[in-house]
Amino acid sequence: AQSVTQLDSHVSVSEGTPVLLRCNYSSSYSPSLFWYVQHPNKGLQLLLKYTSAATLVKGINGFEAEFKKSETSFHLTKPSAHMSDAAEYFCVVSASGTYKYIFGTGTRLKVLA
Amino acid sequence: DTGVSQNPRHKITKRGQNVTFRCDPISEHNRLYWYRQTLGQGPEFLTYFQNEAQLEKSRLLSDRFSAERPKGSFSTLEIQRTEQGDSAMYLCASTGQQSYNEQFFGPGTRLTVL
């Protein structure tokens, strides 16, 4: 069975400082992993995805994530936070066969001016 | 428009009434998924179609819930005898063989049961 744990429910950073959103996964096979962002009253938007190619994945808006199999982690980072990054972020693992998504509980990112 | 669309965007109903939501996936996508998201939580899987076949249903999907995807195109999700606990955002997503597991989400239907 697959599962995802987002280690922080809330993260606050100052504008211009680095962002780190943590995600650990559990999977009995080589997983596909995703990060999605959800702005208030907006739909889910894909930030980036890992599908067994390069372990360092670059996404939109300057975000990137590194797949670390030994640590079963897929943390999301950004060098410099922008006010527009304030949103809810979801780490997702895709189940083999059905490809249904297993979502984490989300991390709410707050960016302080 | 090549995105996933959902209608209605908002639905307010009284407890005990039936409601039906519609999802139109991206046209070439053969897989369609329904999720439910409650406040402060991540979306939870409800059910999944490959073409017109419903291949998996979550235990979250009680017998008051039914989903269809006639002809493998749009899908409907019906909730009978709604309860206040059904209040949530209902999300639809689709994916296809060219999408490599990436699901494309619609804007959702927000259901409020009074």
PDB file of N, CA and C in Angstrom, chain B residues 57-105:
ATOM      1  N   LYS B  57     -13.873   1.443  -6.391  1.00  0.00           N
ATOM      2  CA  LYS B  57     -14.652   2.332  -5.537  1.00  0.00           C
ATOM      3  C   LYS B  57     -14.068   2.311  -4.144  1.00  0.00           C
ATOM      4  N   SER B  58     -13.921   3.474  -3.558  1.00  0.00           N
ATOM      5  CA  SER B  58     -13.428   3.575  -2.196  1.00  0.00           C
ATOM      6  C   SER B  58     -14.511   3.154  -1.203  1.00  0.00           C
ATOM      7  N   ARG B  59     -14.062   2.719  -0.035  1.00  0.00           N
ATOM      8  CA  ARG B  59     -15.025   2.433   1.035  1.00  0.00           C
ATOM      9  C   ARG B  59     -15.730   3.699   1.495  1.00  0.00           C
ATOM     10  N   LEU B  60     -15.133   4.867   1.138  1.00  0.00           N
ATOM     11  CA  LEU B  60     -15.783   6.130   1.466  1.00  0.00           C
ATOM     12  C   LEU B  60     -17.091   6.295   0.716  1.00  0.00           C
ATOM     13  N   LEU B  61     -17.198   5.582  -0.394  1.00  0.00           N
ATOM     14  CA  LEU B  61     -18.360   5.732  -1.272  1.00  0.00           C
ATOM     15  C   LEU B  61     -19.467   4.813  -0.785  1.00  0.00           C
ATOM     16  N   SER B  62     -20.353   5.389   0.051  1.00  0.00           N
ATOM     17  CA  SER B  62     -21.442   4.580   0.584  1.00  0.00           C
ATOM     18  C   SER B  62     -22.451   4.265  -0.515  1.00  0.00           C
ATOM     19  N   ASP B  63     -23.461   3.458  -0.161  1.00  0.00           N
ATOM     20  CA  ASP B  63     -24.448   3.070  -1.166  1.00  0.00           C
ATOM     21  C   ASP B  63     -25.352   4.230  -1.563  1.00  0.00           C
ATOM     22  N   ARG B  64     -25.206   5.376  -0.903  1.00  0.00           N
ATOM     23  CA  ARG B  64     -25.957   6.563  -1.338  1.00  0.00           C
ATOM     24  C   ARG B  64     -25.274   7.254  -2.531  1.00  0.00           C
ATOM     25  N   PHE B  65     -24.046   6.881  -2.776  1.00  0.00           N
ATOM     26  CA  PHE B  65     -23.270   7.494  -3.862  1.00  0.00           C
ATOM     27  C   PHE B  65     -23.262   6.560  -5.069  1.00  0.00           C
ATOM     28  N   SER B  66     -23.445   7.127  -6.237  1.00  0.00           N
ATOM     29  CA  SER B  66     -23.289   6.334  -7.451  1.00  0.00           C
ATOM     30  C   SER B  66     -22.647   7.203  -8.521  1.00  0.00           C
ATOM     31  N   ALA B  67     -21.799   6.602  -9.305  1.00  0.00           N
ATOM     32  CA  ALA B  67     -21.128   7.321 -10.385  1.00  0.00           C
ATOM     33  C   ALA B  67     -21.268   6.537 -11.672  1.00  0.00           C
ATOM     34  N   GLU B  68     -21.362   7.280 -12.761  1.00  0.00           N
ATOM     35  CA  GLU B  68     -21.475   6.664 -14.080  1.00  0.00           C
ATOM     36  C   GLU B  68     -20.586   7.399 -15.062  1.00  0.00           C
ATOM     37  N   ARG B  69     -20.234   6.698 -16.097  1.00  0.00           N
ATOM     38  CA  ARG B  69     -19.505   7.334 -17.199  1.00  0.00           C
ATOM     39  C   ARG B  69     -19.970   6.678 -18.502  1.00  0.00           C
ATOM     40  N   PRO B  70     -21.180   7.016 -18.917  1.00  0.00           N
ATOM     41  CA  PRO B  70     -21.723   6.409 -20.138  1.00  0.00           C
ATOM     42  C   PRO B  70     -20.889   6.798 -21.347  1.00  0.00           C
ATOM     43  N   LYS B  71     -20.633   5.831 -22.188  1.00  0.00           N
ATOM     44  CA  LYS B  71     -19.896   6.059 -23.436  1.00  0.00           C
ATOM     45  C   LYS B  71     -18.459   6.516 -23.187  1.00  0.00           C
ATOM     46  N   GLY B  72     -18.000   6.431 -21.990  1.00  0.00           N
ATOM     47  CA  GLY B  72     -16.605   6.759 -21.705  1.00  0.00           C
ATOM     48  C   GLY B  72     -16.241   8.205 -21.887  1.00  0.00           C
ATOM     49  N   SER B  73     -17.252   9.088 -21.845  1.00  0.00           N
ATOM     50  CA  SER B  73     -16.936  10.512 -22.018  1.00  0.00           C
ATOM     51  C   SER B  73     -17.122  11.233 -20.696  1.00  0.00           C
ATOM     52  N   PHE B  74     -18.216  12.008 -20.548  1.00  0.00           N
ATOM     53  CA  PHE B  74     -18.445  12.712 -19.292  1.00  0.00           C
ATOM     54  C   PHE B  74     -18.847  11.720 -18.209  1.00  0.00           C
ATOM     55  N   SER B  75     -18.784  12.186 -16.972  1.00  0.00           N
ATOM     56  CA  SER B  75     -19.176  11.351 -15.833  1.00  0.00           C
ATOM     57  C   SER B  75     -20.122  12.133 -14.934  1.00  0.00           C
ATOM     58  N   THR B  76     -20.981  11.400 -14.248  1.00  0.00           N
ATOM     59  CA  THR B  76     -21.848  12.006 -13.249  1.00  0.00           C
ATOM     60  C   THR B  76     -21.635  11.315 -11.914  1.00  0.00           C
ATOM     61  N   LEU B  77     -21.752  12.099 -10.868  1.00  0.00           N
ATOM     62  CA  LEU B  77     -21.692  11.586  -9.497  1.00  0.00           C
ATOM     63  C   LEU B  77     -22.987  12.008  -8.818  1.00  0.00           C
ATOM     64  N   GLU B  78     -23.759  11.022  -8.365  1.00  0.00           N
ATOM     65  CA  GLU B  78     -25.027  11.310  -7.715  1.00  0.00           C
ATOM     66  C   GLU B  78     -24.942  10.942  -6.245  1.00  0.00           C
ATOM     67  N   ILE B  79     -25.461  11.804  -5.416  1.00  0.00           N
ATOM     68  CA  ILE B  79     -25.583  11.511  -3.992  1.00  0.00           C
ATOM     69  C   ILE B  79     -27.060  11.526  -3.653  1.00  0.00           C
ATOM     70  N   GLN B  80     -27.552  10.417  -3.145  1.00  0.00           N
ATOM     71  CA  GLN B  80     -28.957  10.327  -2.754  1.00  0.00           C
ATOM     72  C   GLN B  80     -29.086  10.591  -1.252  1.00  0.00           C
ATOM     73  N   ARG B  81     -30.218  11.161  -0.889  1.00  0.00           N
ATOM     74  CA  ARG B  81     -30.540  11.393   0.540  1.00  0.00           C
ATOM     75  C   ARG B  81     -29.346  12.058   1.240  1.00  0.00           C
ATOM     76  N   THR B  82     -28.973  13.215   0.751  1.00  0.00           N
ATOM     77  CA  THR B  82     -27.785  13.886   1.262  1.00  0.00           C
ATOM     78  C   THR B  82     -27.838  14.094   2.760  1.00  0.00           C
ATOM     79  N   GLU B  83     -26.661  14.053   3.361  1.00  0.00           N
ATOM     80  CA  GLU B  83     -26.483  14.287   4.790  1.00  0.00           C
ATOM     81  C   GLU B  83     -25.512  15.456   4.968  1.00  0.00           C
ATOM     82  N   GLN B  84     -25.545  16.073   6.137  1.00  0.00           N
ATOM     83  CA  GLN B  84     -24.665  17.219   6.362  1.00  0.00           C
ATOM     84  C   GLN B  84     -23.200  16.829   6.221  1.00  0.00           C
ATOM     85  N   GLY B  85     -22.879  15.611   6.540  1.00  0.00           N
ATOM     86  CA  GLY B  85     -21.498  15.132   6.399  1.00  0.00           C
ATOM     87  C   GLY B  85     -21.032  15.001   4.958  1.00  0.00           C
ATOM     88  N   ASP B  86     -21.958  15.125   4.016  1.00  0.00           N
ATOM     89  CA  ASP B  86     -21.574  15.069   2.603  1.00  0.00           C
ATOM     90  C   ASP B  86     -21.034  16.416   2.122  1.00  0.00           C
ATOM     91  N   SER B  87     -21.190  17.443   2.930  1.00  0.00           N
ATOM     92  CA  SER B  87     -20.692  18.770   2.545  1.00  0.00           C
ATOM     93  C   SER B  87     -19.186  18.706   2.329  1.00  0.00           C
ATOM     94  N   ALA B  88     -18.763  19.085   1.140  1.00  0.00           N
ATOM     95  CA  ALA B  88     -17.350  18.967   0.760  1.00  0.00           C
ATOM     96  C   ALA B  88     -17.172  19.544  -0.627  1.00  0.00           C
ATOM     97  N   MET B  89     -15.909  19.570  -1.060  1.00  0.00           N
ATOM     98  CA  MET B  89     -15.605  19.876  -2.453  1.00  0.00           C
ATOM     99  C   MET B  89     -15.424  18.543  -3.170  1.00  0.00           C
ATOM    100  N   TYR B  90     -16.110  18.384  -4.291  1.00  0.00           N
ATOM    101  CA  TYR B  90     -15.993  17.164  -5.077  1.00  0.00           C
ATOM    102  C   TYR B  90     -15.182  17.479  -6.331  1.00  0.00           C
ATOM    103  N   LEU B  91     -14.059  16.801  -6.447  1.00  0.00           N
ATOM    104  CA  LEU B  91     -13.110  17.079  -7.518  1.00  0.00           C
ATOM    105  C   LEU B  91     -13.113  15.948  -8.533  1.00  0.00           C
ATOM    106  N   CYS B  92     -12.989  16.324  -9.778  1.00  0.00           N
ATOM    107  CA  CYS B  92     -12.870  15.371 -10.868  1.00  0.00           C
ATOM    108  C   CYS B  92     -11.505  15.575 -11.513  1.00  0.00           C
ATOM    109  N   ALA B  93     -10.901  14.485 -11.953  1.00  0.00           N
ATOM    110  CA  ALA B  93      -9.610  14.570 -12.636  1.00  0.00           C
ATOM    111  C   ALA B  93      -9.591  13.551 -13.765  1.00  0.00           C
ATOM    112  N   SER B  94      -8.785  13.831 -14.769  1.00  0.00           N
ATOM    113  CA  SER B  94      -8.650  12.872 -15.868  1.00  0.00           C
ATOM    114  C   SER B  94      -7.193  12.743 -16.259  1.00  0.00           C
ATOM    115  N   THR B  95      -6.905  11.614 -16.873  1.00  0.00           N
ATOM    116  CA  THR B  95      -5.565  11.369 -17.376  1.00  0.00           C
ATOM    117  C   THR B  95      -5.648  10.411 -18.553  1.00  0.00           C
ATOM    118  N   GLY B  96      -4.605  10.434 -19.358  1.00  0.00           N
ATOM    119  CA  GLY B  96      -4.590   9.566 -20.522  1.00  0.00           C
ATOM    120  C   GLY B  96      -3.244   8.929 -20.700  1.00  0.00           C
ATOM    121  N   GLN B  97      -3.128   8.123 -21.712  1.00  0.00           N
ATOM    122  CA  GLN B  97      -1.896   7.366 -21.912  1.00  0.00           C
ATOM    123  C   GLN B  97      -0.708   8.256 -22.200  1.00  0.00           C
ATOM    124  N   GLN B  98      -0.970   9.445 -22.739  1.00  0.00           N
ATOM    125  CA  GLN B  98       0.133  10.356 -23.043  1.00  0.00           C
ATOM    126  C   GLN B  98       0.525  11.203 -21.847  1.00  0.00           C
ATOM    127  N   SER B  99      -0.234  11.125 -20.770  1.00  0.00           N
ATOM    128  CA  SER B  99      -0.045  12.032 -19.644  1.00  0.00           C
ATOM    129  C   SER B  99       0.914  11.485 -18.599  1.00  0.00           C
ATOM    130  N   TYR B 100       1.277  10.208 -18.730  1.00  0.00           N
ATOM    131  CA  TYR B 100       2.223   9.577 -17.835  1.00  0.00           C
ATOM    132  C   TYR B 100       1.848   9.779 -16.375  1.00  0.00           C
ATOM    133  N   ASN B 101       0.665   9.371 -16.025  1.00  0.00           N
ATOM    134  CA  ASN B 101       0.172   9.411 -14.644  1.00  0.00           C
ATOM    135  C   ASN B 101      -0.238  10.778 -14.154  1.00  0.00           C
ATOM    136  N   GLU B 102       0.071  11.826 -14.876  1.00  0.00           N
ATOM    137  CA  GLU B 102      -0.312  13.144 -14.392  1.00  0.00           C
ATOM    138  C   GLU B 102      -1.809  13.317 -14.540  1.00  0.00           C
ATOM    139  N   GLN B 103      -2.470  13.687 -13.453  1.00  0.00           N
ATOM    140  CA  GLN B 103      -3.904  13.922 -13.484  1.00  0.00           C
ATOM    141  C   GLN B 103      -4.172  15.414 -13.603  1.00  0.00           C
ATOM    142  N   PHE B 104      -5.158  15.732 -14.398  1.00  0.00           N
ATOM    143  CA  PHE B 104      -5.569  17.116 -14.610  1.00  0.00           C
ATOM    144  C   PHE B 104      -6.892  17.309 -13.880  1.00  0.00           C
ATOM    145  N   PHE B 105      -6.927  18.278 -12.994  1.00  0.00           N
ATOM    146  CA  PHE B 105      -8.077  18.462 -12.129  1.00  0.00           C
ATOM    147  C   PHE B 105      -9.008  19.547 -12.644  1.00  0.00           C
TER     148      PHE B 105
END
